Amino acid sequence: MLDNYHAVTVSSVISKVFELCASDKFYAFFASHHLQFGFKKNMGCQNAIFTLQQNYFVQRGSTVYMSALNASKAFDRVNHSKLFDKLVARNMPNCILHVLINWYGKLQSVVRWNGVFSSSFTVTCGVRCHQGGVLSPFLFNIYVDQLIDDICSKNVGCYVSKGFFGCIMYADDLILLSPSVIGLQDMLKS
């Protein structure tokens, strides 16, 4: 029963305005892998579905093996230290990096159960208010980009010319595609 609950962060209007401004000003630094279809301007689930339906191999009568994966509570499990390391590796400007580190470093939470509140505790993982937060989806995409890169580096899966189309990701949902069962198994080892 406890697995059915997750954190919800209540943010002020000023916080959301700041996030909107930051996402606009630093949009290039928040860009994610082209095979991640979630949380992008002019992209959505329909684009991921279209990519899957228009599979080059299937249209030519080839067999394609698929595995659909969902990372359970993925947004709640983003490790803050690893996320900041990824932002540093992207050369995120110090002005926004320090704000995010400070913001997440002071993140406190309480549990409310039947109208009773627990003592506050420090939160060390998870993106802030993934329900309606502006920066949280971008930060999540940055966090999982390495997973897509790792899958691409396996040199297995579906390729068209030299372009890799062996995985399609939408937020925390991942579809792996391979012309062979062995290739699919190799991708799952990532």
mmCIF file with all atom_site columns, C-alpha atoms in Angstrom:
data_model
loop_
_atom_site.group_PDB
_atom_site.id
_atom_site.type_symbol
_atom_site.label_atom_id
_atom_site.label_alt_id
_atom_site.label_comp_id
_atom_site.label_asym_id
_atom_site.label_entity_id
_atom_site.label_seq_id
_atom_site.pdbx_PDB_ins_code
_atom_site.Cartn_x
_atom_site.Cartn_y
_atom_site.Cartn_z
_atom_site.occupancy
_atom_site.B_iso_or_equiv
_atom_site.pdbx_formal_charge
_atom_site.auth_seq_id
_atom_site.auth_comp_id
_atom_site.auth_asym_id
_atom_site.auth_atom_id
_atom_site.pdbx_PDB_model_num
ATOM 1   C CA . MET A 1 1   ? 0.000  0.000   0.000   1.00 0.00 ? 1   MET A CA 1
ATOM 2   C CA . LEU A 1 2   ? 2.855  2.442   0.714   1.00 0.00 ? 2   LEU A CA 1
ATOM 3   C CA . ASP A 1 3   ? 4.132  1.998   -2.851  1.00 0.00 ? 3   ASP A CA 1
ATOM 4   C CA . ASN A 1 4   ? 1.041  3.802   -4.147  1.00 0.00 ? 4   ASN A CA 1
ATOM 5   C CA . TYR A 1 5   ? 2.144  7.177   -2.762  1.00 0.00 ? 5   TYR A CA 1
ATOM 6   C CA . HIS A 1 6   ? 4.642  9.750   -3.956  1.00 0.00 ? 6   HIS A CA 1
ATOM 7   C CA . ALA A 1 7   ? 5.792  13.201  -2.992  1.00 0.00 ? 7   ALA A CA 1
ATOM 8   C CA . VAL A 1 8   ? 4.055  16.333  -4.200  1.00 0.00 ? 8   VAL A CA 1
ATOM 9   C CA . THR A 1 9   ? 5.830  19.654  -3.818  1.00 0.00 ? 9   THR A CA 1
ATOM 10  C CA . VAL A 1 10  ? 3.803  22.818  -3.427  1.00 0.00 ? 10  VAL A CA 1
ATOM 11  C CA . SER A 1 11  ? 5.582  25.689  -5.145  1.00 0.00 ? 11  SER A CA 1
ATOM 12  C CA . SER A 1 12  ? 4.881  29.398  -4.938  1.00 0.00 ? 12  SER A CA 1
ATOM 13  C CA . VAL A 1 13  ? 3.874  31.439  -7.976  1.00 0.00 ? 13  VAL A CA 1
ATOM 14  C CA . ILE A 1 14  ? 7.222  33.260  -7.782  1.00 0.00 ? 14  ILE A CA 1
ATOM 15  C CA . SER A 1 15  ? 8.997  29.896  -7.922  1.00 0.00 ? 15  SER A CA 1
ATOM 16  C CA . LYS A 1 16  ? 7.066  28.882  -11.041 1.00 0.00 ? 16  LYS A CA 1
ATOM 17  C CA . VAL A 1 17  ? 7.742  32.236  -12.728 1.00 0.00 ? 17  VAL A CA 1
ATOM 18  C CA . PHE A 1 18  ? 11.452 31.821  -11.948 1.00 0.00 ? 18  PHE A CA 1
ATOM 19  C CA . GLU A 1 19  ? 11.399 28.306  -13.438 1.00 0.00 ? 19  GLU A CA 1
ATOM 20  C CA . LEU A 1 20  ? 9.684  29.576  -16.593 1.00 0.00 ? 20  LEU A CA 1
ATOM 21  C CA . CYS A 1 21  ? 12.294 32.306  -17.009 1.00 0.00 ? 21  CYS A CA 1
ATOM 22  C CA . ALA A 1 22  ? 15.169 29.891  -16.339 1.00 0.00 ? 22  ALA A CA 1
ATOM 23  C CA . SER A 1 23  ? 13.802 27.283  -18.758 1.00 0.00 ? 23  SER A CA 1
ATOM 24  C CA . ASP A 1 24  ? 13.485 29.942  -21.455 1.00 0.00 ? 24  ASP A CA 1
ATOM 25  C CA . LYS A 1 25  ? 16.898 31.559  -20.908 1.00 0.00 ? 25  LYS A CA 1
ATOM 26  C CA . PHE A 1 26  ? 18.839 28.290  -20.523 1.00 0.00 ? 26  PHE A CA 1
ATOM 27  C CA . TYR A 1 27  ? 16.774 26.128  -22.892 1.00 0.00 ? 27  TYR A CA 1
ATOM 28  C CA . ALA A 1 28  ? 19.844 24.992  -24.867 1.00 0.00 ? 28  ALA A CA 1
ATOM 29  C CA . PHE A 1 29  ? 21.399 23.562  -21.693 1.00 0.00 ? 29  PHE A CA 1
ATOM 30  C CA . PHE A 1 30  ? 18.226 21.624  -20.901 1.00 0.00 ? 30  PHE A CA 1
ATOM 31  C CA . ALA A 1 31  ? 18.086 19.913  -24.321 1.00 0.00 ? 31  ALA A CA 1
ATOM 32  C CA . SER A 1 32  ? 17.887 16.128  -24.194 1.00 0.00 ? 32  SER A CA 1
ATOM 33  C CA . HIS A 1 33  ? 18.516 13.196  -26.517 1.00 0.00 ? 33  HIS A CA 1
ATOM 34  C CA . HIS A 1 34  ? 16.500 13.135  -29.749 1.00 0.00 ? 34  HIS A CA 1
ATOM 35  C CA . LEU A 1 35  ? 15.130 9.702   -28.814 1.00 0.00 ? 35  LEU A CA 1
ATOM 36  C CA . GLN A 1 36  ? 13.543 11.164  -25.660 1.00 0.00 ? 36  GLN A CA 1
ATOM 37  C CA . PHE A 1 37  ? 10.120 12.413  -26.760 1.00 0.00 ? 37  PHE A CA 1
ATOM 38  C CA . GLY A 1 38  ? 8.793  13.518  -23.373 1.00 0.00 ? 38  GLY A CA 1
ATOM 39  C CA . PHE A 1 39  ? 8.707  17.102  -22.119 1.00 0.00 ? 39  PHE A CA 1
ATOM 40  C CA . LYS A 1 40  ? 9.836  18.846  -25.288 1.00 0.00 ? 40  LYS A CA 1
ATOM 41  C CA . LYS A 1 41  ? 8.391  21.764  -27.212 1.00 0.00 ? 41  LYS A CA 1
ATOM 42  C CA . ASN A 1 42  ? 6.331  20.608  -30.189 1.00 0.00 ? 42  ASN A CA 1
ATOM 43  C CA . MET A 1 43  ? 6.845  16.959  -29.219 1.00 0.00 ? 43  MET A CA 1
ATOM 44  C CA . GLY A 1 44  ? 4.620  14.526  -27.451 1.00 0.00 ? 44  GLY A CA 1
ATOM 45  C CA . CYS A 1 45  ? 3.481  10.977  -27.102 1.00 0.00 ? 45  CYS A CA 1
ATOM 46  C CA . GLN A 1 46  ? 2.002  11.073  -30.609 1.00 0.00 ? 46  GLN A CA 1
ATOM 47  C CA . ASN A 1 47  ? 5.509  11.666  -32.037 1.00 0.00 ? 47  ASN A CA 1
ATOM 48  C CA . ALA A 1 48  ? 6.862  8.643   -30.192 1.00 0.00 ? 48  ALA A CA 1
ATOM 49  C CA . ILE A 1 49  ? 3.938  6.506   -31.382 1.00 0.00 ? 49  ILE A CA 1
ATOM 50  C CA . PHE A 1 50  ? 4.414  7.741   -34.963 1.00 0.00 ? 50  PHE A CA 1
ATOM 51  C CA . THR A 1 51  ? 8.121  6.833   -34.810 1.00 0.00 ? 51  THR A CA 1
ATOM 52  C CA . LEU A 1 52  ? 7.220  3.358   -33.572 1.00 0.00 ? 52  LEU A CA 1
ATOM 53  C CA . GLN A 1 53  ? 4.479  2.845   -36.185 1.00 0.00 ? 53  GLN A CA 1
ATOM 54  C CA . GLN A 1 54  ? 6.667  4.047   -39.053 1.00 0.00 ? 54  GLN A CA 1
ATOM 55  C CA . ASN A 1 55  ? 9.384  1.555   -38.201 1.00 0.00 ? 55  ASN A CA 1
ATOM 56  C CA . TYR A 1 56  ? 11.629 1.087   -41.241 1.00 0.00 ? 56  TYR A CA 1
ATOM 57  C CA . PHE A 1 57  ? 12.024 -2.650  -40.631 1.00 0.00 ? 57  PHE A CA 1
ATOM 58  C CA . VAL A 1 58  ? 8.348  -3.467  -40.164 1.00 0.00 ? 58  VAL A CA 1
ATOM 59  C CA . GLN A 1 59  ? 7.424  -1.575  -43.334 1.00 0.00 ? 59  GLN A CA 1
ATOM 60  C CA . ARG A 1 60  ? 9.820  -3.846  -45.229 1.00 0.00 ? 60  ARG A CA 1
ATOM 61  C CA . GLY A 1 61  ? 8.421  -7.063  -43.763 1.00 0.00 ? 61  GLY A CA 1
ATOM 62  C CA . SER A 1 62  ? 11.224 -7.693  -41.267 1.00 0.00 ? 62  SER A CA 1
ATOM 63  C CA . THR A 1 63  ? 10.674 -8.903  -37.748 1.00 0.00 ? 63  THR A CA 1
ATOM 64  C CA . VAL A 1 64  ? 11.366 -6.434  -34.969 1.00 0.00 ? 64  VAL A CA 1
ATOM 65  C CA . TYR A 1 65  ? 11.500 -7.532  -31.340 1.00 0.00 ? 65  TYR A CA 1
ATOM 66  C CA . MET A 1 66  ? 10.335 -5.064  -28.754 1.00 0.00 ? 66  MET A CA 1
ATOM 67  C CA . SER A 1 67  ? 10.509 -4.703  -25.004 1.00 0.00 ? 67  SER A CA 1
ATOM 68  C CA . ALA A 1 68  ? 8.522  -2.043  -23.158 1.00 0.00 ? 68  ALA A CA 1
ATOM 69  C CA . LEU A 1 69  ? 9.929  -0.877  -19.823 1.00 0.00 ? 69  LEU A CA 1
ATOM 70  C CA . ASN A 1 70  ? 8.648  1.546   -17.215 1.00 0.00 ? 70  ASN A CA 1
ATOM 71  C CA . ALA A 1 71  ? 10.938 2.856   -14.503 1.00 0.00 ? 71  ALA A CA 1
ATOM 72  C CA . SER A 1 72  ? 8.833  2.699   -11.364 1.00 0.00 ? 72  SER A CA 1
ATOM 73  C CA . LYS A 1 73  ? 8.723  6.055   -9.549  1.00 0.00 ? 73  LYS A CA 1
ATOM 74  C CA . ALA A 1 74  ? 11.617 7.278   -11.682 1.00 0.00 ? 74  ALA A CA 1
ATOM 75  C CA . PHE A 1 75  ? 10.969 10.959  -10.958 1.00 0.00 ? 75  PHE A CA 1
ATOM 76  C CA . ASP A 1 76  ? 11.169 10.296  -7.229  1.00 0.00 ? 76  ASP A CA 1
ATOM 77  C CA . ARG A 1 77  ? 14.500 8.475   -7.550  1.00 0.00 ? 77  ARG A CA 1
ATOM 78  C CA . VAL A 1 78  ? 16.640 11.070  -9.296  1.00 0.00 ? 78  VAL A CA 1
ATOM 79  C CA . ASN A 1 79  ? 19.842 11.309  -7.242  1.00 0.00 ? 79  ASN A CA 1
ATOM 80  C CA . HIS A 1 80  ? 20.585 14.997  -6.677  1.00 0.00 ? 80  HIS A CA 1
ATOM 81  C CA . SER A 1 81  ? 24.388 14.623  -6.599  1.00 0.00 ? 81  SER A CA 1
ATOM 82  C CA . LYS A 1 82  ? 24.437 12.688  -9.875  1.00 0.00 ? 82  LYS A CA 1
ATOM 83  C CA . LEU A 1 83  ? 22.031 15.166  -11.441 1.00 0.00 ? 83  LEU A CA 1
ATOM 84  C CA . PHE A 1 84  ? 24.310 18.080  -10.523 1.00 0.00 ? 84  PHE A CA 1
ATOM 85  C CA . ASP A 1 85  ? 27.324 16.206  -11.914 1.00 0.00 ? 85  ASP A CA 1
ATOM 86  C CA . LYS A 1 86  ? 25.440 15.841  -15.208 1.00 0.00 ? 86  LYS A CA 1
ATOM 87  C CA . LEU A 1 87  ? 24.607 19.562  -15.221 1.00 0.00 ? 87  LEU A CA 1
ATOM 88  C CA . VAL A 1 88  ? 28.264 20.433  -14.597 1.00 0.00 ? 88  VAL A CA 1
ATOM 89  C CA . ALA A 1 89  ? 29.306 18.099  -17.442 1.00 0.00 ? 89  ALA A CA 1
ATOM 90  C CA . ARG A 1 90  ? 26.926 20.040  -19.747 1.00 0.00 ? 90  ARG A CA 1
ATOM 91  C CA . ASN A 1 91  ? 28.669 23.278  -18.765 1.00 0.00 ? 91  ASN A CA 1
ATOM 92  C CA . MET A 1 92  ? 25.495 24.641  -17.222 1.00 0.00 ? 92  MET A CA 1
ATOM 93  C CA . PRO A 1 93  ? 26.172 28.304  -16.341 1.00 0.00 ? 93  PRO A CA 1
ATOM 94  C CA . ASN A 1 94  ? 27.166 28.733  -12.694 1.00 0.00 ? 94  ASN A CA 1
ATOM 95  C CA . CYS A 1 95  ? 24.381 31.243  -12.038 1.00 0.00 ? 95  CYS A CA 1
ATOM 96  C CA . ILE A 1 96  ? 21.618 28.685  -12.613 1.00 0.00 ? 96  ILE A CA 1
ATOM 97  C CA . LEU A 1 97  ? 23.653 25.709  -11.383 1.00 0.00 ? 97  LEU A CA 1
ATOM 98  C CA . HIS A 1 98  ? 24.211 27.315  -7.971  1.00 0.00 ? 98  HIS A CA 1
ATOM 99  C CA . VAL A 1 99  ? 20.529 28.198  -7.686  1.00 0.00 ? 99  VAL A CA 1
ATOM 100 C CA . LEU A 1 100 ? 19.510 24.602  -8.412  1.00 0.00 ? 100 LEU A CA 1
ATOM 101 C CA . ILE A 1 101 ? 22.084 23.161  -6.003  1.00 0.00 ? 101 ILE A CA 1
ATOM 102 C CA . ASN A 1 102 ? 20.955 25.578  -3.298  1.00 0.00 ? 102 ASN A CA 1
ATOM 103 C CA . TRP A 1 103 ? 17.298 24.925  -4.031  1.00 0.00 ? 103 TRP A CA 1
ATOM 104 C CA . TYR A 1 104 ? 17.607 21.147  -3.921  1.00 0.00 ? 104 TYR A CA 1
ATOM 105 C CA . GLY A 1 105 ? 20.052 21.232  -1.003  1.00 0.00 ? 105 GLY A CA 1
ATOM 106 C CA . LYS A 1 106 ? 17.406 22.863  1.181   1.00 0.00 ? 106 LYS A CA 1
ATOM 107 C CA . LEU A 1 107 ? 14.503 20.698  0.091   1.00 0.00 ? 107 LEU A CA 1
ATOM 108 C CA . GLN A 1 108 ? 12.533 19.526  3.112   1.00 0.00 ? 108 GLN A CA 1
ATOM 109 C CA . SER A 1 109 ? 9.398  17.411  3.238   1.00 0.00 ? 109 SER A CA 1
ATOM 110 C CA . VAL A 1 110 ? 6.773  16.182  5.670   1.00 0.00 ? 110 VAL A CA 1
ATOM 111 C CA . VAL A 1 111 ? 4.276  13.354  5.550   1.00 0.00 ? 111 VAL A CA 1
ATOM 112 C CA . ARG A 1 112 ? 0.615  14.078  6.114   1.00 0.00 ? 112 ARG A CA 1
ATOM 113 C CA . TRP A 1 113 ? -1.534 11.143  7.140   1.00 0.00 ? 113 TRP A CA 1
ATOM 114 C CA . ASN A 1 114 ? -5.123 11.557  8.281   1.00 0.00 ? 114 ASN A CA 1
ATOM 115 C CA . GLY A 1 115 ? -4.514 15.265  8.932   1.00 0.00 ? 115 GLY A CA 1
ATOM 116 C CA . VAL A 1 116 ? -1.430 14.668  11.109  1.00 0.00 ? 116 VAL A CA 1
ATOM 117 C CA . PHE A 1 117 ? 1.986  15.940  9.967   1.00 0.00 ? 117 PHE A CA 1
ATOM 118 C CA . SER A 1 118 ? 5.314  14.219  10.621  1.00 0.00 ? 118 SER A CA 1
ATOM 119 C CA . SER A 1 119 ? 8.545  15.989  11.507  1.00 0.00 ? 119 SER A CA 1
ATOM 120 C CA . SER A 1 120 ? 10.310 17.489  8.503   1.00 0.00 ? 120 SER A CA 1
ATOM 121 C CA . PHE A 1 121 ? 13.142 15.592  6.836   1.00 0.00 ? 121 PHE A CA 1
ATOM 122 C CA . THR A 1 122 ? 15.704 16.363  4.124   1.00 0.00 ? 122 THR A CA 1
ATOM 123 C CA . VAL A 1 123 ? 14.964 15.105  0.610   1.00 0.00 ? 123 VAL A CA 1
ATOM 124 C CA . THR A 1 124 ? 18.066 13.862  -1.246  1.00 0.00 ? 124 THR A CA 1
ATOM 125 C CA . CYS A 1 125 ? 16.477 12.408  -4.349  1.00 0.00 ? 125 CYS A CA 1
ATOM 126 C CA . GLY A 1 126 ? 13.667 13.162  -6.737  1.00 0.00 ? 126 GLY A CA 1
ATOM 127 C CA . VAL A 1 127 ? 12.912 16.165  -8.895  1.00 0.00 ? 127 VAL A CA 1
ATOM 128 C CA . ARG A 1 128 ? 10.918 18.988  -7.320  1.00 0.00 ? 128 ARG A CA 1
ATOM 129 C CA . CYS A 1 129 ? 7.215  18.999  -7.933  1.00 0.00 ? 129 CYS A CA 1
ATOM 130 C CA . HIS A 1 130 ? 7.095  16.830  -11.001 1.00 0.00 ? 130 HIS A CA 1
ATOM 131 C CA . GLN A 1 131 ? 3.346  17.511  -10.910 1.00 0.00 ? 131 GLN A CA 1
ATOM 132 C CA . GLY A 1 132 ? 3.337  20.891  -12.672 1.00 0.00 ? 132 GLY A CA 1
ATOM 133 C CA . GLY A 1 133 ? 6.952  21.895  -12.068 1.00 0.00 ? 133 GLY A CA 1
ATOM 134 C CA . VAL A 1 134 ? 8.555  23.673  -15.006 1.00 0.00 ? 134 VAL A CA 1
ATOM 135 C CA . LEU A 1 135 ? 12.224 22.632  -14.679 1.00 0.00 ? 135 LEU A CA 1
ATOM 136 C CA . SER A 1 136 ? 11.623 19.164  -13.258 1.00 0.00 ? 136 SER A CA 1
ATOM 137 C CA . PRO A 1 137 ? 10.851 17.450  -16.587 1.00 0.00 ? 137 PRO A CA 1
ATOM 138 C CA . PHE A 1 138 ? 13.971 18.973  -18.161 1.00 0.00 ? 138 PHE A CA 1
ATOM 139 C CA . LEU A 1 139 ? 16.096 17.857  -15.222 1.00 0.00 ? 139 LEU A CA 1
ATOM 140 C CA . PHE A 1 140 ? 14.644 14.356  -15.421 1.00 0.00 ? 140 PHE A CA 1
ATOM 141 C CA . ASN A 1 141 ? 15.445 14.148  -19.143 1.00 0.00 ? 141 ASN A CA 1
ATOM 142 C CA . ILE A 1 142 ? 19.032 15.232  -18.475 1.00 0.00 ? 142 ILE A CA 1
ATOM 143 C CA . TYR A 1 143 ? 19.276 12.578  -15.773 1.00 0.00 ? 143 TYR A CA 1
ATOM 144 C CA . VAL A 1 144 ? 18.181 9.740   -18.096 1.00 0.00 ? 144 VAL A CA 1
ATOM 145 C CA . ASP A 1 145 ? 20.066 10.894  -21.200 1.00 0.00 ? 145 ASP A CA 1
ATOM 146 C CA . GLN A 1 146 ? 23.030 8.714   -20.259 1.00 0.00 ? 146 GLN A CA 1
ATOM 147 C CA . LEU A 1 147 ? 20.778 5.645   -20.345 1.00 0.00 ? 147 LEU A CA 1
ATOM 148 C CA . ILE A 1 148 ? 19.884 6.359   -23.982 1.00 0.00 ? 148 ILE A CA 1
ATOM 149 C CA . ASP A 1 149 ? 23.564 6.994   -24.795 1.00 0.00 ? 149 ASP A CA 1
ATOM 150 C CA . ASP A 1 150 ? 24.517 3.683   -23.131 1.00 0.00 ? 150 ASP A CA 1
ATOM 151 C CA . ILE A 1 151 ? 21.909 1.809   -25.182 1.00 0.00 ? 151 ILE A CA 1
ATOM 152 C CA . CYS A 1 152 ? 23.129 3.485   -28.395 1.00 0.00 ? 152 CYS A CA 1
ATOM 153 C CA . SER A 1 153 ? 26.745 2.556   -27.622 1.00 0.00 ? 153 SER A CA 1
ATOM 154 C CA . LYS A 1 154 ? 25.900 -1.172  -27.498 1.00 0.00 ? 154 LYS A CA 1
ATOM 155 C CA . ASN A 1 155 ? 25.823 -1.220  -31.328 1.00 0.00 ? 155 ASN A CA 1
ATOM 156 C CA . VAL A 1 156 ? 22.758 -3.461  -31.267 1.00 0.00 ? 156 VAL A CA 1
ATOM 157 C CA . GLY A 1 157 ? 19.181 -2.595  -32.041 1.00 0.00 ? 157 GLY A CA 1
ATOM 158 C CA . CYS A 1 158 ? 17.567 -1.030  -35.067 1.00 0.00 ? 158 CYS A CA 1
ATOM 159 C CA . TYR A 1 159 ? 19.598 1.186   -37.392 1.00 0.00 ? 159 TYR A CA 1
ATOM 160 C CA . VAL A 1 160 ? 18.559 3.007   -40.536 1.00 0.00 ? 160 VAL A CA 1
ATOM 161 C CA . SER A 1 161 ? 21.691 3.892   -42.497 1.00 0.00 ? 161 SER A CA 1
ATOM 162 C CA . LYS A 1 162 ? 23.921 4.905   -39.590 1.00 0.00 ? 162 LYS A CA 1
ATOM 163 C CA . GLY A 1 163 ? 21.113 6.341   -37.484 1.00 0.00 ? 163 GLY A CA 1
ATOM 164 C CA . PHE A 1 164 ? 20.154 4.475   -34.317 1.00 0.00 ? 164 PHE A CA 1
ATOM 165 C CA . PHE A 1 165 ? 16.438 3.929   -33.742 1.00 0.00 ? 165 PHE A CA 1
ATOM 166 C CA . GLY A 1 166 ? 16.699 1.085   -31.252 1.00 0.00 ? 166 GLY A CA 1
ATOM 167 C CA . CYS A 1 167 ? 14.955 2.858   -28.402 1.00 0.00 ? 167 CYS A CA 1
ATOM 168 C CA . ILE A 1 168 ? 12.124 5.289   -27.990 1.00 0.00 ? 168 ILE A CA 1
ATOM 169 C CA . MET A 1 169 ? 11.701 7.030   -24.668 1.00 0.00 ? 169 MET A CA 1
ATOM 170 C CA . TYR A 1 170 ? 8.779  9.074   -23.439 1.00 0.00 ? 170 TYR A CA 1
ATOM 171 C CA . ALA A 1 171 ? 9.422  10.412  -19.926 1.00 0.00 ? 171 ALA A CA 1
ATOM 172 C CA . ASP A 1 172 ? 10.093 7.253   -17.875 1.00 0.00 ? 172 ASP A CA 1
ATOM 173 C CA . ASP A 1 173 ? 8.675  4.803   -20.438 1.00 0.00 ? 173 ASP A CA 1
ATOM 174 C CA . LEU A 1 174 ? 11.217 3.094   -22.686 1.00 0.00 ? 174 LEU A CA 1
ATOM 175 C CA . ILE A 1 175 ? 10.679 0.880   -25.726 1.00 0.00 ? 175 ILE A CA 1
ATOM 176 C CA . LEU A 1 176 ? 13.656 -1.098  -26.979 1.00 0.00 ? 176 LEU A CA 1
ATOM 177 C CA . LEU A 1 177 ? 13.654 -2.295  -30.604 1.00 0.00 ? 177 LEU A CA 1
ATOM 178 C CA . SER A 1 178 ? 15.930 -4.885  -32.164 1.00 0.00 ? 178 SER A CA 1
ATOM 179 C CA . PRO A 1 179 ? 15.888 -7.047  -35.292 1.00 0.00 ? 179 PRO A CA 1
ATOM 180 C CA . SER A 1 180 ? 17.046 -10.002 -33.151 1.00 0.00 ? 180 SER A CA 1
ATOM 181 C CA . VAL A 1 181 ? 16.244 -11.475 -29.759 1.00 0.00 ? 181 VAL A CA 1
ATOM 182 C CA . ILE A 1 182 ? 19.951 -11.558 -28.881 1.00 0.00 ? 182 ILE A CA 1
ATOM 183 C CA . GLY A 1 183 ? 20.273 -7.854  -29.718 1.00 0.00 ? 183 GLY A CA 1
ATOM 184 C CA . LEU A 1 184 ? 17.285 -7.101  -27.499 1.00 0.00 ? 184 LEU A CA 1
ATOM 185 C CA . GLN A 1 185 ? 18.842 -9.096  -24.655 1.00 0.00 ? 185 GLN A CA 1
ATOM 186 C CA . ASP A 1 186 ? 22.113 -7.155  -25.067 1.00 0.00 ? 186 ASP A CA 1
ATOM 187 C CA . MET A 1 187 ? 20.203 -3.877  -24.899 1.00 0.00 ? 187 MET A CA 1
ATOM 188 C CA . LEU A 1 188 ? 18.452 -4.972  -21.698 1.00 0.00 ? 188 LEU A CA 1
ATOM 189 C CA . LYS A 1 189 ? 21.847 -5.478  -20.047 1.00 0.00 ? 189 LYS A CA 1
ATOM 190 C CA . SER A 1 190 ? 22.465 -1.687  -20.171 1.00 0.00 ? 190 SER A CA 1
#
